[in-house]
PDB file of C-alpha atoms in Angstrom:
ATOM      1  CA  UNK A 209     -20.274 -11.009  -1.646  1.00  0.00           C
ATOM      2  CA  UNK A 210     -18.808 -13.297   1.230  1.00  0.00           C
ATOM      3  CA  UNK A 211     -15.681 -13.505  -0.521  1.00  0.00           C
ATOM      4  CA  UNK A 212     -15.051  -9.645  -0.749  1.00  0.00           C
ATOM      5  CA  UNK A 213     -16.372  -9.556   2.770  1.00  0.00           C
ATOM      6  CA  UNK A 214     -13.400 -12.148   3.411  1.00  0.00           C
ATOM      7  CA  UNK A 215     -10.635 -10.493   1.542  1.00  0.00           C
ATOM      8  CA  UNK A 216     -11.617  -6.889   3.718  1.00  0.00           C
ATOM      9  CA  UNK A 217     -11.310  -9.210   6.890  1.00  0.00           C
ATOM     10  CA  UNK A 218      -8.107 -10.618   5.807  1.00  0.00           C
ATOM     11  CA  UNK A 219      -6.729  -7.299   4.763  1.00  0.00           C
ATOM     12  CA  UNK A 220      -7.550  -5.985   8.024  1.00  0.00           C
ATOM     13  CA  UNK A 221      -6.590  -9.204   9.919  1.00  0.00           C
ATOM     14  CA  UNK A 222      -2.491  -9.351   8.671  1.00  0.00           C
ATOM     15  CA  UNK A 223      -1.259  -6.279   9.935  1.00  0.00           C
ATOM     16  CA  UNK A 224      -2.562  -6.982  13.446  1.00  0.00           C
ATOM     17  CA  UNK A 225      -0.898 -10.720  12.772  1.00  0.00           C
ATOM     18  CA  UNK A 226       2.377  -8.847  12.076  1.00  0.00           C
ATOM     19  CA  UNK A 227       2.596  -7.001  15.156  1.00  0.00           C
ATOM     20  CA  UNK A 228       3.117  -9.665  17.719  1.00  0.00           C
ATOM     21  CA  UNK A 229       5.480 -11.418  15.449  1.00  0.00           C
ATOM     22  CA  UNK A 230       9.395 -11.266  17.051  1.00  0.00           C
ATOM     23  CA  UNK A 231      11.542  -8.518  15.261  1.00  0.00           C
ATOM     24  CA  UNK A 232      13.923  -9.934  12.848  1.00  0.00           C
ATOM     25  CA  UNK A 233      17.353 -10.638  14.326  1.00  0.00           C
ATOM     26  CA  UNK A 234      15.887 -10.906  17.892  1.00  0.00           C
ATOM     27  CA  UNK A 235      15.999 -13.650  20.087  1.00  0.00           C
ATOM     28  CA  UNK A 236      12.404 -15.284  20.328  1.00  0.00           C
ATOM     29  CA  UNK A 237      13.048 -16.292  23.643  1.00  0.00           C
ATOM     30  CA  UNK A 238      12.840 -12.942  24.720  1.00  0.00           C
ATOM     31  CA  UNK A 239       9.366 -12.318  23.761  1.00  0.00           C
ATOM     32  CA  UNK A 240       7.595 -15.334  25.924  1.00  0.00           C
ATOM     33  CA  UNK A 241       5.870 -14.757  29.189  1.00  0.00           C
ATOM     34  CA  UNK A 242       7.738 -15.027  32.253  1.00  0.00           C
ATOM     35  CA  UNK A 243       7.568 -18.081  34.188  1.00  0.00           C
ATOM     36  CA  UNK A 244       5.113 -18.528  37.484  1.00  0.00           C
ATOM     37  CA  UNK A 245       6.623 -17.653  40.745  1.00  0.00           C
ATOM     38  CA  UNK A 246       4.626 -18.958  43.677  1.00  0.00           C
ATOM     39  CA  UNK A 247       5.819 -16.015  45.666  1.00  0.00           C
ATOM     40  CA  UNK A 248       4.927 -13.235  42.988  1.00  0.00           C
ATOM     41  CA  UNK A 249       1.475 -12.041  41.788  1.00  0.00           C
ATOM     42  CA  UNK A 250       1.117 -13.861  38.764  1.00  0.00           C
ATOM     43  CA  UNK A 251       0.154 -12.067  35.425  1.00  0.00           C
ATOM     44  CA  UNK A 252      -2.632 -15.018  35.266  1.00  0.00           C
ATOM     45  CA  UNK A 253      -4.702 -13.577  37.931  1.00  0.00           C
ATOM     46  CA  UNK A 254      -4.319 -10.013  36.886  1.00  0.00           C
ATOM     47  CA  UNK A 255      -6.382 -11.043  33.858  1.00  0.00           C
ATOM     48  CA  UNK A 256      -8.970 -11.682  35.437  1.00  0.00           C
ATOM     49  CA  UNK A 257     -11.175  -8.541  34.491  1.00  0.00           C
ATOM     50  CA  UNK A 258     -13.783  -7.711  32.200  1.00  0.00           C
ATOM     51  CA  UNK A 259     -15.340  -4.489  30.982  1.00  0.00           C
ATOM     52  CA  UNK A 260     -18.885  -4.315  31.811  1.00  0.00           C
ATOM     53  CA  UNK A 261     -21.229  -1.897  30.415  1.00  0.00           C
ATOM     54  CA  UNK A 262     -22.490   0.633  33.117  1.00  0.00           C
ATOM     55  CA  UNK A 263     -25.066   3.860  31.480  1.00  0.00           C
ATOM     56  CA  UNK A 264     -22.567   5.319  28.980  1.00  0.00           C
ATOM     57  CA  UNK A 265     -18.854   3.438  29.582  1.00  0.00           C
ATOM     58  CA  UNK A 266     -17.405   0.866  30.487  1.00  0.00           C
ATOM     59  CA  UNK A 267     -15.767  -0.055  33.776  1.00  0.00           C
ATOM     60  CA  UNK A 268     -13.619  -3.099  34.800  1.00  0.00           C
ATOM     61  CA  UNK A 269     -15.207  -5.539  36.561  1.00  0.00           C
ATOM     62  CA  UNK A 270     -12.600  -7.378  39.079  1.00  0.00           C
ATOM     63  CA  UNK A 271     -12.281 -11.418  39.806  1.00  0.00           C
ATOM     64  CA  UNK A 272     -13.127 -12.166  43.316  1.00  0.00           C
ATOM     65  CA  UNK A 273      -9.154 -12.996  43.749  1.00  0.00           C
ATOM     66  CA  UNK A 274      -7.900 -10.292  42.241  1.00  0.00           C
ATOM     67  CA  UNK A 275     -10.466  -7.387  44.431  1.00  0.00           C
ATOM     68  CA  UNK A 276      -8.860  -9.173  47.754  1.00  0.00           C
ATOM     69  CA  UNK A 277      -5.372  -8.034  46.901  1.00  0.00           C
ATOM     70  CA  UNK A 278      -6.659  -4.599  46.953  1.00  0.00           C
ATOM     71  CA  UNK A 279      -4.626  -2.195  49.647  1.00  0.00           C
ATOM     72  CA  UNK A 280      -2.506  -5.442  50.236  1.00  0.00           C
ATOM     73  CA  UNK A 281       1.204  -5.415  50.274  1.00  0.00           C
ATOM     74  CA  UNK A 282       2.832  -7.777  47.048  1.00  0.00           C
ATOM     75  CA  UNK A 283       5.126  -8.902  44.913  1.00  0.00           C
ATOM     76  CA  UNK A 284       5.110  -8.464  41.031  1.00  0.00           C
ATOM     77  CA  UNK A 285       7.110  -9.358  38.457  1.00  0.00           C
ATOM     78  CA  UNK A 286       7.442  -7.978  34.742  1.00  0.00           C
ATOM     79  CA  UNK A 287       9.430  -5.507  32.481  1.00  0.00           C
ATOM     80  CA  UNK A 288       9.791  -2.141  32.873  1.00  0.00           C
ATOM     81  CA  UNK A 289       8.628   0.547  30.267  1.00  0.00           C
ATOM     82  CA  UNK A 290       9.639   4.150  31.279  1.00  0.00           C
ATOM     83  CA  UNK A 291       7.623   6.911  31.376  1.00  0.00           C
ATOM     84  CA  UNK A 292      10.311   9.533  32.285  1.00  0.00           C
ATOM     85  CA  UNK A 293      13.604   9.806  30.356  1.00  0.00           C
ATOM     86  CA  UNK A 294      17.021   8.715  32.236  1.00  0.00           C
ATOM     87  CA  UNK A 295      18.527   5.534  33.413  1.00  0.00           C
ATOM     88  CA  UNK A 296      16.577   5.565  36.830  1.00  0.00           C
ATOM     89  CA  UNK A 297      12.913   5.067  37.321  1.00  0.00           C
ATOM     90  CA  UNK A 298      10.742   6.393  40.114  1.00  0.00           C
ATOM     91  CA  UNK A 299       7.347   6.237  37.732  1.00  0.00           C
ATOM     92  CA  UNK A 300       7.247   3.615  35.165  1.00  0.00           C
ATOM     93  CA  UNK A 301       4.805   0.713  33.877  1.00  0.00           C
ATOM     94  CA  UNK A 302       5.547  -2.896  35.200  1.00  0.00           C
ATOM     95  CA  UNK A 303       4.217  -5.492  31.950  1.00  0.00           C
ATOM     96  CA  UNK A 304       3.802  -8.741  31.527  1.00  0.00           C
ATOM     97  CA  UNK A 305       5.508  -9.273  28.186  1.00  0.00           C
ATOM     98  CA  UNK A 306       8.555  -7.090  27.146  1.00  0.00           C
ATOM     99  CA  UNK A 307       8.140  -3.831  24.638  1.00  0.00           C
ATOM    100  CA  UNK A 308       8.833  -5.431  20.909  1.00  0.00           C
ATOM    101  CA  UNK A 309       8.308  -1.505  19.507  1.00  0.00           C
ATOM    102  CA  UNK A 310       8.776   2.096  21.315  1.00  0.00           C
ATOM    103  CA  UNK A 311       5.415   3.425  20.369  1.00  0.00           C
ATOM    104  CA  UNK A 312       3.443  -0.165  21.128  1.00  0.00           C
ATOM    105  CA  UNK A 313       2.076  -1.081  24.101  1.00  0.00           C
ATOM    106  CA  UNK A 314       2.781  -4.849  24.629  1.00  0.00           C
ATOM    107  CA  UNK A 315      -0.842  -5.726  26.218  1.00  0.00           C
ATOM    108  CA  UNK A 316      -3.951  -4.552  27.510  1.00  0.00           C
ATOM    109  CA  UNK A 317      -4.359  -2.548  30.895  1.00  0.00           C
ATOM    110  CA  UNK A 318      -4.766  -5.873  32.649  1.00  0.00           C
ATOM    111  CA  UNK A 319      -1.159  -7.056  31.802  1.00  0.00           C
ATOM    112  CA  UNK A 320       0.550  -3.924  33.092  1.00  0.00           C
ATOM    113  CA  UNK A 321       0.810  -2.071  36.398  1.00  0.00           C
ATOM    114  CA  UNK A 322       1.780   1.304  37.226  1.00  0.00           C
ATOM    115  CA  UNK A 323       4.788   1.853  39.557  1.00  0.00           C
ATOM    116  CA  UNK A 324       5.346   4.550  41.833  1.00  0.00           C
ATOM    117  CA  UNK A 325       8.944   3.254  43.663  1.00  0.00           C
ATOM    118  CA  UNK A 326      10.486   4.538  46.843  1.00  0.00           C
ATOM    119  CA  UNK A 327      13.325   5.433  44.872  1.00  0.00           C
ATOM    120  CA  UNK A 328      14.319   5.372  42.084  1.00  0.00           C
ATOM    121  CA  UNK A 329      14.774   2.107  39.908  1.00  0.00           C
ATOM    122  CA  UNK A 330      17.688   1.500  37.341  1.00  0.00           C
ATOM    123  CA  UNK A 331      16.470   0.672  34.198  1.00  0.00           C
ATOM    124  CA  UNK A 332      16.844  -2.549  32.783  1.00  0.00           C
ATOM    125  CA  UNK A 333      15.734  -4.916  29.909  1.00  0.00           C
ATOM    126  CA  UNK A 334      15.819  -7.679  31.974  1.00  0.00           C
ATOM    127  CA  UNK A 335      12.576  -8.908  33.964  1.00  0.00           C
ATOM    128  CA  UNK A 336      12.548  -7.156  37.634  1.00  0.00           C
ATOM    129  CA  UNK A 337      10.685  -8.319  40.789  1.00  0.00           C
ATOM    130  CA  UNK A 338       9.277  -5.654  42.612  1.00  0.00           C
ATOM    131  CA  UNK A 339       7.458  -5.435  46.332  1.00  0.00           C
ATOM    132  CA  UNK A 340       4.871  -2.721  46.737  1.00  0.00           C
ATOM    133  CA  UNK A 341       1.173  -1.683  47.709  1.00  0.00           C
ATOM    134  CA  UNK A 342      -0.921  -2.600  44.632  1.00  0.00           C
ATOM    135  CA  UNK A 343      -4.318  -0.812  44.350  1.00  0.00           C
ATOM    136  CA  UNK A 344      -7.140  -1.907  42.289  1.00  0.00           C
ATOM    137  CA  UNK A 345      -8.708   0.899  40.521  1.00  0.00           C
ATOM    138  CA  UNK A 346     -11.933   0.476  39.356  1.00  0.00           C
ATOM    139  CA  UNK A 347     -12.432   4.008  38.085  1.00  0.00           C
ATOM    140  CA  UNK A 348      -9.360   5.684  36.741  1.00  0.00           C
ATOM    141  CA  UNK A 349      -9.702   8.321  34.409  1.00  0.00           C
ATOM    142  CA  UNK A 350      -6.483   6.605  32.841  1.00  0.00           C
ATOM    143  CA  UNK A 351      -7.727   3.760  32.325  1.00  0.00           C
ATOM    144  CA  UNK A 352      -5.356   1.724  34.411  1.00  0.00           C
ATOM    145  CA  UNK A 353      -6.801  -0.746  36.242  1.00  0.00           C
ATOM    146  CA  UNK A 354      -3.583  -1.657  38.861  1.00  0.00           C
ATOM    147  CA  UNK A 355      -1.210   0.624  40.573  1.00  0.00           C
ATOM    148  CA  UNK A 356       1.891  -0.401  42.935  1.00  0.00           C
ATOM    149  CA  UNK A 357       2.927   2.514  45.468  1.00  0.00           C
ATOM    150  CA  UNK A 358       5.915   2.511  47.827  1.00  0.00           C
ATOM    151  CA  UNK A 359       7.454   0.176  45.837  1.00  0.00           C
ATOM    152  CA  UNK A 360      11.195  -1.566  46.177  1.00  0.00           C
ATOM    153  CA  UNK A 361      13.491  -3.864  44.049  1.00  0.00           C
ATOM    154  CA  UNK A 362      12.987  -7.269  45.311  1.00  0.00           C
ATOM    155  CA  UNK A 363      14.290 -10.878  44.726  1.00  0.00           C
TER     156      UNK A 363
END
């Protein structure tokens, strides 16, 4: 019995395994996590959420760190993933790690932040640094938990 119970597991468990591998024929450099900036909001702190059970959902639950950067003007860094089609952005999700597939998401809702620029933002591949008002949202019917407004290309 514990070795079928195993073998579903396993069956179950390699797919999942497969999709954070690096396409063939890419460069695996590409998928790693930027590096810290001391001037940027890093993606370290972000993560610092859990879900916590309240009546009948659940609700994100915000590190003491992370709740004081609420209404506060920042920098962010990550990769941009459109949500309009065209080579400029005005509404688009900032994430940590770069898009490895069109239709996947490349983390959870604490390693991506929606943007709402000034005006609009070129698209790129390449990482981009961005300066904006980041709310927390503890109660979007989205489910994102972090949302940049006003926000401008940066260095």
């Amino acid at each position: 019995m514990n070795k079928i119970l195993l073998a579903v597991l396993l069956a179950f468990a390699v797919p999942a395994l497969a999709q954070h591998q690096v396409p063939p024929g890419a460069d695996p450099n590409q998928f790693k996590p930027l590096p810290e900036r001391k001037d940027v909001v890093s993606w370290k702190l972000l993560s610092q959420v859990e879900l916590v059970k309240q009546k009948d959902r659940y609700v994100p639950q915000f590190a003491k760190d992370v709740s004081a950067l609420d209404q506060k003007e920042v920098k962010v860094q990550g990769f941009m993933m459109p949500l309009q089609v065209g080579d400029k952005q005005s509404h688009f999700v900032l994430t940590a790690m770069p898009q490895s597939c069109s239709f996947c998401l490349p983390g959870g809702p604490e390693s991506m932040v929606e943007v709402k620029s000034k005006t609009p933002v070129k698209y790129t591949f390449e990482p981009v640094v961005l300066t904006g008002k980041l709310a927390i949202l503890k109660d979007d019917p989205t489910g994102v938990f972090y949302r940049l407004t006003d926000a401008v290309p940066t260095k």
